[in-house]
XYZ file of C-alpha atoms in Angstrom:
578
model
C -20.361 30.208 28.090
C -21.343 33.891 28.460
C -19.482 36.291 30.798
C -22.186 36.312 33.491
C -22.174 32.540 33.811
C -18.369 32.412 33.713
C -18.019 35.084 36.461
C -20.516 33.236 38.637
C -18.911 29.824 38.254
C -17.532 28.315 41.391
C -14.014 26.976 41.756
C -15.462 23.479 41.909
C -17.281 23.906 38.613
C -14.095 25.142 36.915
C -12.160 22.202 38.221
C -14.858 19.848 36.993
C -14.773 21.370 33.484
C -10.971 21.205 33.354
C -11.083 17.533 34.320
C -13.672 16.790 31.626
C -11.545 18.568 28.988
C -8.419 16.740 30.156
C -10.079 13.335 29.866
C -11.840 13.836 26.505
C -11.041 10.860 24.168
C -10.440 13.263 21.265
C -7.330 15.415 21.204
C -8.098 19.050 22.094
C -5.766 22.038 21.802
C -6.289 25.805 22.046
C -3.861 28.183 20.298
C -3.609 31.934 20.245
C -3.267 33.980 17.076
C 0.537 33.533 17.149
C 0.093 29.723 17.122
C 1.280 29.232 20.704
C -0.450 26.462 22.615
C -2.606 27.656 25.535
C -4.297 24.334 26.344
C -3.500 20.691 25.541
C -5.562 17.814 26.918
C -4.153 14.343 27.615
C -5.249 12.806 24.309
C -3.646 15.649 22.304
C -0.458 15.432 24.378
C -0.202 11.712 23.549
C -0.943 12.286 19.857
C 1.659 15.047 19.535
C 4.286 13.331 21.703
C 4.121 16.036 24.373
C 3.571 13.507 27.180
C 7.089 12.122 26.791
C 5.901 8.770 25.398
C 7.443 9.457 21.992
C 9.496 12.135 20.188
C 7.690 15.475 20.044
C 6.332 16.147 16.581
C 7.043 19.326 14.671
C 4.022 21.593 15.216
C 4.738 23.835 12.213
C 1.964 22.133 10.227
C -0.561 22.891 12.961
C 0.628 26.519 13.352
C 0.197 27.044 9.596
C -3.330 25.654 9.786
C -4.009 27.983 12.732
C -2.953 31.065 10.774
C -4.970 29.944 7.719
C -8.160 29.354 9.733
C -7.866 32.634 11.608
C -7.346 34.577 8.388
C -10.289 32.835 6.699
C -12.485 33.232 9.772
C -14.002 29.798 9.241
C -13.338 26.201 10.252
C -11.065 23.958 8.215
C -10.534 20.177 8.314
C -7.105 18.679 7.673
C -5.386 15.286 7.766
C -2.168 15.425 9.758
C 0.373 12.690 9.183
C 2.843 12.279 12.033
C 5.865 9.988 11.626
C 7.745 8.126 14.322
C 10.476 6.270 12.486
C 8.845 3.755 10.144
C 5.515 4.060 11.959
C 3.008 6.721 11.070
C -0.022 8.227 12.763
C -2.813 10.007 10.900
C -5.051 12.533 12.692
C -8.266 14.000 11.305
C -8.284 17.517 12.797
C -10.932 20.238 12.757
C -9.633 23.795 13.390
C -12.316 26.269 14.459
C -11.519 29.991 15.044
C -13.350 31.644 17.992
C -13.181 34.923 19.938
C -13.180 34.707 23.742
C -12.864 37.870 25.899
C -11.698 39.810 22.828
C -8.953 37.302 21.983
C -8.750 35.398 18.697
C -8.250 31.736 19.505
C -8.179 28.477 17.543
C -9.793 25.372 19.013
C -8.540 22.147 17.379
C -9.995 18.680 17.905
C -8.230 15.585 16.529
C -9.374 11.975 16.054
C -6.845 9.186 15.395
C -7.769 7.632 12.031
C -4.531 5.655 11.545
C -6.259 2.285 11.472
C -8.865 3.542 9.025
C -6.184 5.013 6.718
C -4.174 1.784 6.841
C -7.288 -0.151 5.838
C -7.995 2.320 3.022
C -4.399 1.964 1.823
C -4.768 -1.806 1.926
C -7.953 -1.628 -0.128
C -6.240 0.705 -2.585
C -3.258 -1.604 -2.966
C -5.442 -4.687 -3.365
C -7.456 -2.887 -6.036
C -4.520 -1.443 -7.930
C -1.464 -3.570 -7.064
C -0.717 -7.271 -7.021
C -0.290 -8.520 -3.462
C 2.367 -11.130 -4.327
C 4.734 -9.194 -6.606
C 3.784 -5.589 -5.766
C 3.307 -4.902 -9.479
C 0.458 -2.708 -10.753
C -2.776 -4.518 -11.567
C -4.440 -4.765 -14.952
C -6.660 -1.725 -14.306
C -3.564 0.428 -13.660
C -1.809 -0.522 -16.894
C -5.098 -0.166 -18.749
C -5.553 3.339 -17.317
C -1.966 4.272 -18.273
C -2.473 2.981 -21.818
C -5.786 4.802 -22.195
C -4.123 8.024 -20.978
C -1.539 7.698 -23.747
C -4.259 6.983 -26.296
C -6.258 10.031 -25.124
C -3.309 12.340 -25.810
C -3.357 11.417 -29.509
C 0.132 12.765 -29.929
C 1.082 12.700 -33.601
C 3.564 9.947 -34.478
C 3.628 8.485 -30.954
C 4.099 4.712 -30.877
C 4.135 2.211 -28.047
C 4.122 -1.566 -27.545
C 2.024 -3.918 -25.416
C 3.558 -7.309 -24.609
C 1.664 -10.285 -23.184
C 3.934 -12.634 -21.204
C 3.023 -16.118 -19.976
C 5.303 -18.401 -17.918
C 5.834 -21.746 -19.660
C 4.898 -24.960 -17.834
C 4.080 -23.042 -14.659
C 1.471 -25.594 -13.603
C 4.090 -28.341 -13.657
C 6.443 -26.192 -11.559
C 3.624 -25.536 -9.091
C 2.710 -29.216 -8.905
C 6.266 -30.518 -8.646
C 7.814 -27.984 -6.264
C 4.693 -26.759 -4.463
C 2.739 -23.484 -4.545
C 5.075 -21.658 -2.146
C 7.987 -22.187 -4.548
C 5.749 -21.256 -7.481
C 4.857 -17.959 -5.784
C 8.505 -17.245 -5.013
C 9.368 -17.935 -8.659
C 6.791 -15.375 -9.826
C 8.314 -12.775 -7.503
C 11.848 -13.401 -8.777
C 10.701 -13.573 -12.363
C 8.893 -10.236 -12.064
C 12.116 -8.672 -10.742
C 14.077 -9.876 -13.759
C 11.386 -8.741 -16.178
C 11.279 -5.335 -14.510
C 14.954 -4.553 -15.019
C 15.916 -1.781 -17.447
C 12.393 -0.356 -17.578
C 12.043 3.402 -17.926
C 9.775 5.588 -15.797
C 7.332 5.701 -18.692
C 7.215 1.884 -19.035
C 5.067 -0.373 -16.861
C 5.059 -4.069 -15.956
C 1.820 -5.523 -14.588
C 0.807 -8.946 -13.290
C -2.713 -9.443 -14.608
C -3.427 -12.980 -13.343
C -1.718 -16.196 -12.259
C 1.429 -16.548 -14.354
C 0.469 -13.852 -16.876
C 2.088 -10.421 -17.152
C 1.478 -7.384 -19.311
C 4.230 -4.973 -20.295
C 3.788 -1.454 -21.656
C 6.776 0.043 -23.464
C 6.165 3.722 -24.194
C 7.330 5.495 -26.245
C 9.126 3.386 -28.857
C 10.899 4.298 -32.072
C 10.703 1.030 -34.011
C 9.759 -2.642 -33.939
C 13.457 -3.509 -33.907
C 13.902 -1.591 -30.659
C 11.139 -3.645 -29.016
C 12.520 -6.908 -30.420
C 15.963 -6.187 -28.959
C 14.495 -5.311 -25.568
C 12.407 -8.501 -25.444
C 15.370 -10.606 -26.530
C 17.433 -9.140 -23.700
C 14.628 -9.734 -21.175
C 14.130 -13.352 -22.263
C 17.868 -13.984 -22.084
C 17.821 -12.924 -18.417
C 15.209 -15.573 -17.764
C 17.392 -18.407 -19.097
C 19.562 -18.309 -15.963
C 18.269 -20.702 -13.258
C 16.297 -19.487 -10.259
C 17.528 -20.750 -6.888
C 14.513 -21.086 -4.602
C 14.145 -23.163 -1.454
C 17.297 -25.156 -2.220
C 15.960 -25.981 -5.680
C 17.427 -24.977 -9.028
C 14.477 -24.052 -11.225
C 14.520 -23.223 -14.905
C 11.660 -21.150 -16.273
C 10.987 -19.623 -19.648
C 8.347 -17.185 -20.824
C 6.400 -16.957 -24.071
C 5.766 -13.404 -25.263
C 3.379 -11.901 -27.777
C 3.762 -8.246 -28.804
C 1.389 -5.783 -30.449
C 2.284 -2.271 -31.606
C 0.258 0.935 -31.583
C -1.143 1.978 -34.007
C -0.216 -0.927 -36.309
C -2.077 -3.668 -34.407
C -4.854 -1.787 -32.670
C -6.072 1.594 -31.455
C -7.535 0.561 -28.105
C -6.113 -1.118 -25.031
C -8.361 -4.169 -25.375
C -7.484 -4.709 -29.028
C -3.757 -4.354 -28.359
C -3.955 -6.721 -25.370
C -6.000 -9.254 -27.313
C -3.648 -9.237 -30.296
C -0.598 -9.571 -28.043
C -2.362 -12.531 -26.404
C -2.972 -14.119 -29.809
C 0.706 -13.700 -30.720
C 1.700 -15.287 -27.402
C -0.416 -18.364 -28.155
C 1.395 -18.756 -31.478
C 4.660 -18.997 -29.502
C 3.094 -21.464 -27.037
C 2.132 -23.739 -29.896
C 5.477 -23.454 -31.682
C 7.997 -24.301 -28.985
C 7.645 -21.667 -26.213
C 10.316 -19.482 -24.651
C 10.521 -16.768 -27.306
C 8.680 -13.688 -28.565
C 6.567 -12.916 -31.624
C 4.863 -9.841 -33.043
C 1.203 -10.017 -33.975
C 0.207 -10.416 -37.626
C -3.107 -10.899 -39.419
C -2.599 -14.644 -39.968
C -2.640 -15.103 -36.199
C -6.044 -13.475 -36.046
C -7.402 -16.032 -38.512
C -5.961 -18.816 -36.336
C -7.593 -17.305 -33.251
C -10.971 -17.146 -35.004
C -10.617 -20.789 -36.025
C -9.753 -21.703 -32.447
C -12.781 -19.768 -31.191
C -14.964 -21.695 -33.625
C -13.612 -25.000 -32.276
C -14.246 -23.777 -28.715
C -17.849 -22.907 -29.528
C -18.361 -26.258 -31.255
C -16.839 -28.056 -28.295
C -19.149 -26.392 -25.789
C -22.158 -27.096 -28.001
C -21.082 -30.708 -28.536
C -20.912 -31.323 -24.797
C -24.281 -29.654 -24.327
C -25.818 -31.783 -27.087
C -23.850 -34.913 -26.101
C -22.372 -35.274 -29.585
C -19.348 -37.155 -28.292
C -19.079 -40.841 -29.011
C -16.935 -43.713 -27.798
C -14.692 -46.096 -29.660
C -13.034 -49.109 -28.067
C -9.617 -50.532 -28.872
C -8.494 -53.956 -27.647
C -5.493 -54.798 -25.508
C -4.452 -58.143 -26.932
C -2.313 -61.076 -25.796
C 0.351 -61.090 -28.537
C 0.777 -64.864 -28.291
C -2.846 -66.038 -28.195
C -4.545 -62.891 -29.580
C -7.115 -63.137 -26.771
C -8.584 -59.838 -25.624
C -7.294 -58.837 -22.188
C -9.069 -55.498 -22.007
C -10.280 -52.493 -23.955
C -9.567 -48.782 -23.852
C -12.408 -46.300 -24.250
C -11.447 -43.562 -26.699
C -13.497 -40.389 -26.978
C -14.347 -38.907 -30.380
C -16.242 -35.772 -31.407
C -18.890 -35.745 -34.109
C -18.874 -32.276 -35.678
C -21.766 -30.318 -37.188
C -21.431 -32.217 -40.480
C -21.363 -35.581 -38.715
C -17.635 -36.087 -39.362
C -15.708 -37.837 -36.605
C -12.941 -35.636 -35.188
C -9.764 -37.126 -33.703
C -9.100 -36.074 -30.090
C -5.956 -34.194 -30.997
C -8.220 -31.383 -32.219
C -10.149 -30.914 -28.985
C -8.758 -32.682 -25.881
C -6.189 -30.025 -24.958
C -8.733 -27.267 -25.555
C -11.305 -29.112 -23.432
C -8.779 -29.283 -20.606
C -7.876 -25.622 -21.002
C -11.530 -24.561 -20.940
C -12.334 -26.668 -17.878
C -14.601 -29.009 -19.872
C -12.496 -32.151 -19.547
C -14.200 -33.309 -16.332
C -17.634 -33.322 -17.903
C -16.213 -35.099 -20.940
C -14.763 -37.883 -18.762
C -18.127 -38.400 -17.059
C -19.801 -38.555 -20.484
C -17.431 -41.371 -21.505
C -18.265 -43.312 -18.340
C -21.995 -42.837 -18.916
C -21.640 -44.135 -22.483
C -19.826 -47.238 -21.211
C -22.460 -47.988 -18.576
C -25.249 -47.547 -21.105
C -23.589 -50.013 -23.501
C -22.091 -52.510 -21.055
C -24.110 -55.481 -22.365
C -22.946 -54.792 -25.904
C -19.361 -54.401 -24.688
C -19.540 -57.702 -22.807
C -20.976 -59.546 -25.812
C -18.208 -58.208 -28.031
C -15.099 -58.287 -25.865
C -16.061 -60.588 -23.000
C -17.367 -59.920 -19.516
C -13.895 -60.301 -18.020
C -12.192 -57.671 -20.184
C -11.019 -54.629 -18.242
C -12.281 -51.245 -19.378
C -9.720 -48.420 -19.384
C -10.657 -44.755 -19.166
C -8.144 -41.945 -19.677
C -7.824 -39.316 -16.959
C -5.692 -36.232 -17.644
C -2.857 -35.386 -15.242
C -4.695 -32.154 -14.388
C -7.703 -34.208 -13.315
C -5.581 -36.768 -11.473
C -4.103 -33.968 -9.387
C -7.554 -32.666 -8.436
C -8.814 -34.667 -5.415
C -12.283 -33.114 -5.678
C -12.803 -34.385 -9.231
C -11.244 -37.764 -8.458
C -13.552 -38.274 -5.468
C -16.553 -37.528 -7.684
C -15.253 -39.862 -10.382
C -14.565 -42.628 -7.845
C -18.173 -42.376 -6.637
C -19.407 -42.558 -10.230
C -17.348 -45.717 -10.818
C -18.716 -47.281 -7.647
C -22.287 -46.470 -8.666
C -21.861 -48.462 -11.893
C -22.039 -51.626 -9.782
C -18.910 -53.082 -11.422
C -15.979 -50.799 -10.393
C -13.473 -53.687 -10.488
C -13.878 -53.859 -14.256
C -12.330 -50.399 -14.654
C -8.765 -49.259 -15.048
C -7.773 -45.584 -14.844
C -5.061 -44.546 -17.307
C -2.982 -41.554 -16.175
C 0.251 -40.204 -17.587
C 3.395 -40.581 -15.512
C 3.635 -36.915 -14.505
C 0.568 -37.482 -12.295
C 2.819 -39.652 -10.109
C 5.982 -37.545 -9.969
C 4.394 -34.214 -9.088
C 3.780 -33.075 -5.524
C 0.028 -33.197 -5.856
C -0.381 -36.108 -3.433
C -1.872 -38.365 -6.106
C -0.387 -41.493 -4.558
C -1.108 -40.465 -0.963
C -4.651 -39.125 -1.349
C -6.231 -40.086 -4.660
C -4.897 -43.543 -5.427
C -6.171 -45.164 -2.167
C -9.761 -44.241 -3.120
C -9.511 -46.346 -6.267
C -7.592 -49.151 -4.578
C -10.452 -49.481 -2.096
C -12.903 -49.924 -4.982
C -10.661 -52.402 -6.779
C -10.108 -50.037 -9.718
C -6.811 -50.666 -11.523
C -4.208 -47.993 -12.287
C -2.325 -47.804 -15.579
C 0.617 -45.528 -16.442
C -0.122 -44.235 -19.929
C 2.364 -43.047 -22.575
C 5.324 -44.049 -20.405
C 8.566 -42.527 -21.639
C 7.172 -39.257 -23.026
C 6.857 -37.224 -19.825
C 9.135 -36.720 -16.832
C 9.962 -40.400 -16.497
C 12.959 -42.084 -14.941
C 13.487 -45.644 -13.788
C 13.968 -44.406 -10.222
C 10.606 -42.629 -10.416
C 9.023 -45.819 -11.748
C 10.284 -47.705 -8.687
C 8.220 -45.403 -6.446
C 5.012 -45.721 -8.446
C 2.162 -47.945 -7.304
C 0.387 -49.113 -10.451
C -0.966 -52.291 -12.041
C -0.075 -51.650 -15.641
C 2.494 -49.681 -17.607
C 1.887 -48.750 -21.229
C 5.092 -48.117 -23.157
C 4.585 -45.219 -25.555
C 4.414 -46.009 -29.253
C 7.529 -43.880 -29.892
C 9.548 -46.744 -28.357
C 7.626 -49.485 -30.186
C 7.617 -48.042 -33.710
C 10.295 -49.917 -35.742
C 11.631 -51.452 -32.509
C 13.263 -54.242 -34.552
C 15.536 -51.635 -36.203
C 16.497 -49.571 -33.142
C 19.036 -51.116 -30.738
C 18.925 -48.179 -28.303
C 15.146 -48.396 -27.956
C 15.528 -52.149 -27.481
C 17.859 -51.555 -24.526
C 15.468 -49.080 -22.939
C 12.577 -51.471 -23.489
C 14.442 -54.320 -21.758
C 15.219 -52.089 -18.763
C 11.592 -50.971 -18.377
C 10.398 -54.529 -18.840
C 12.733 -55.913 -16.143
C 11.849 -53.266 -13.576
C 8.119 -53.552 -14.301
C 8.333 -57.317 -13.848
C 10.145 -56.882 -10.520
C 7.447 -54.441 -9.355
C 4.601 -56.673 -10.458
C 3.279 -54.403 -13.224
C 1.889 -55.724 -16.498
C 3.540 -54.189 -19.581
C 1.454 -53.117 -22.580
C 3.154 -52.120 -25.837
C 1.245 -49.237 -27.426
C 0.944 -48.476 -31.126
C 1.966 -51.834 -32.549
C 1.349 -51.643 -36.288
C 3.589 -54.062 -38.162
C 4.374 -57.761 -38.213
C 8.081 -56.984 -37.730
C 7.348 -55.119 -34.505
C 5.193 -57.994 -33.281
C 7.831 -60.577 -34.191
C 10.499 -58.716 -32.235
C 8.312 -58.449 -29.122
C 7.483 -62.159 -29.303
C 11.061 -63.284 -29.850
C 13.157 -60.843 -27.806
C 10.951 -59.782 -24.880
C 8.658 -61.220 -22.239
C 5.973 -58.660 -23.076
C 2.614 -60.413 -23.385
C 0.232 -57.629 -24.297
C -0.019 -54.970 -26.979
C -2.457 -52.456 -28.382
C -2.409 -51.104 -31.890
C -3.746 -51.153 -35.435
C -1.989 -54.442 -36.197
C -4.570 -56.178 -34.019
C -7.553 -53.871 -33.968
C -8.554 -50.387 -34.908
C -10.882 -48.513 -32.539
C -14.424 -49.870 -32.978
C -17.407 -47.536 -32.550
C -20.565 -48.519 -30.720
C -22.537 -48.237 -33.954
C -20.331 -50.913 -35.476
C -20.801 -53.160 -32.450
C -24.562 -52.897 -32.847
C -24.385 -53.950 -36.506
C -22.625 -57.237 -35.796
C -22.193 -58.564 -32.270
C -20.211 -61.839 -31.909
C -21.715 -64.162 -29.331
C -18.883 -66.576 -28.557
C -15.365 -66.306 -27.201
C -14.065 -67.544 -30.554
C -15.784 -64.648 -32.207
C -14.262 -62.287 -29.669
C -10.816 -63.553 -30.615
C -11.622 -62.902 -34.244
C -12.546 -59.324 -33.406
C -9.028 -58.883 -32.108
C -7.336 -60.437 -35.079
C -9.688 -59.401 -37.878
C -8.136 -55.979 -38.695
C -4.799 -57.542 -39.764
C -5.861 -57.388 -43.383
C -9.212 -55.956 -44.303
C -9.849 -53.626 -41.368
C -6.474 -51.969 -41.617
C -7.202 -50.633 -45.063
C -7.809 -46.921 -45.108
C -6.201 -46.272 -41.719
C -2.806 -44.645 -41.629
C -0.578 -43.688 -38.722
C -1.675 -40.117 -39.199
C -5.222 -41.123 -38.379
C -4.282 -43.388 -35.515
C -4.987 -40.936 -32.716
C -5.573 -42.483 -29.334
C -6.810 -39.470 -27.341
């Protein structure tokens, strides 16, 4: 406004302008050159606590900005953070110096950006910090490591450790995800003890952590630190009224010995961690070159596995479940095998766990079912149209309702779902993954049988067995091998047999290989059925096509034939089932 307009303004116009200024949604203040406030509208009074709604904020920050803007003679923009106890308010303020009637004044307008700043902080934390544990993310520890590498300080050494919680999936399944999350929080607290300001612990995914120890003097120093950290983890965790034991496998790489980049150091620490996983878990190991060769071999198997699934180079073998008194075939188990690039048949021990780890096991299970359906006439001619057909389903799959629904539909679409029996290991029943409540009814409705596979090797107990709804229980071969010589195993076998009989479950003895084992089962138990090389080795579809028996008598001979000639050339070492 110029002087002529101002002098000619009416009282009403002035009052109108004052009211507009008072009611502006943005905070507005006018200060003189000493920083004293000459005008404060309602929004500014509320922001600064001058309306009595909250404690008055210290205005020293604003006075300093006033002096700075007046000296510079140009506008400045600042962020003002005002605290009220634990709460904070952030104002985006523009200070503009002006001269009115020969007086130097500062007009300040403020917008409340608290919500925006909180959202920005949330985005920052989600990008750089783990929401569950509050630990830095992978990109933060990578940036810290790269900063150390960029310094290239002569003689500087540091260590990168890759930590993975052992059996975390089982803990999650058994106790529930809320307890699993709480365990990760408590575990991160224990791992974070005794760290220096220059060290860093990061959660990079799921149950995996990365630890940077910088600087270090020697490998021995790192070994002692890791030993101390792992010892802290041996004490139980008390969560949600549960006593939980958790261990961690750790792989360690050293700079510059094992790599000169973050990715190489992380990768080599990861490789060392897998060595521990495969050799007992719960300890630490430093990377060495032999581990790298193992990792390359594993990568080669992974590539072959993916290619084999793509090219459908898997094949099926079938092993009989036999009545040990009549040698009649009760059912068969479908066993998956891999034909490698040279055409050699690979036992499942070399690829099943990797297939599960890589998320390929579901497709593999569907391939087995497809092979059975395609060859059902041949199977019927060989083993009989009444023989049940068992398919193995991993506990990980059994706990996945989405996969099990898809698999149930596939079984139904075969047109003969009642012929099938699903074999799952006992831990599928005792975990809190709702297998019995949600998954099992789908198969019951179709008439598909349920078999407990490898009983006695997992988290079994007789009380757990009493709660299980299943048609068949397969006693693991570790109990059957040399049963005639082992009184303790005999006692366990009798207990399982009695409870299974009371619960209406058929008992199958797995891995029967000698006449002495058979004689004991016939004389000292009520067990009627067994599976093993004594009766029949796994028979491949190609072999079935070469000679297909047509009568039930011939089918019986298939079961009994391997006693002498077919057993030659097959040892226990080659007797893989899955």
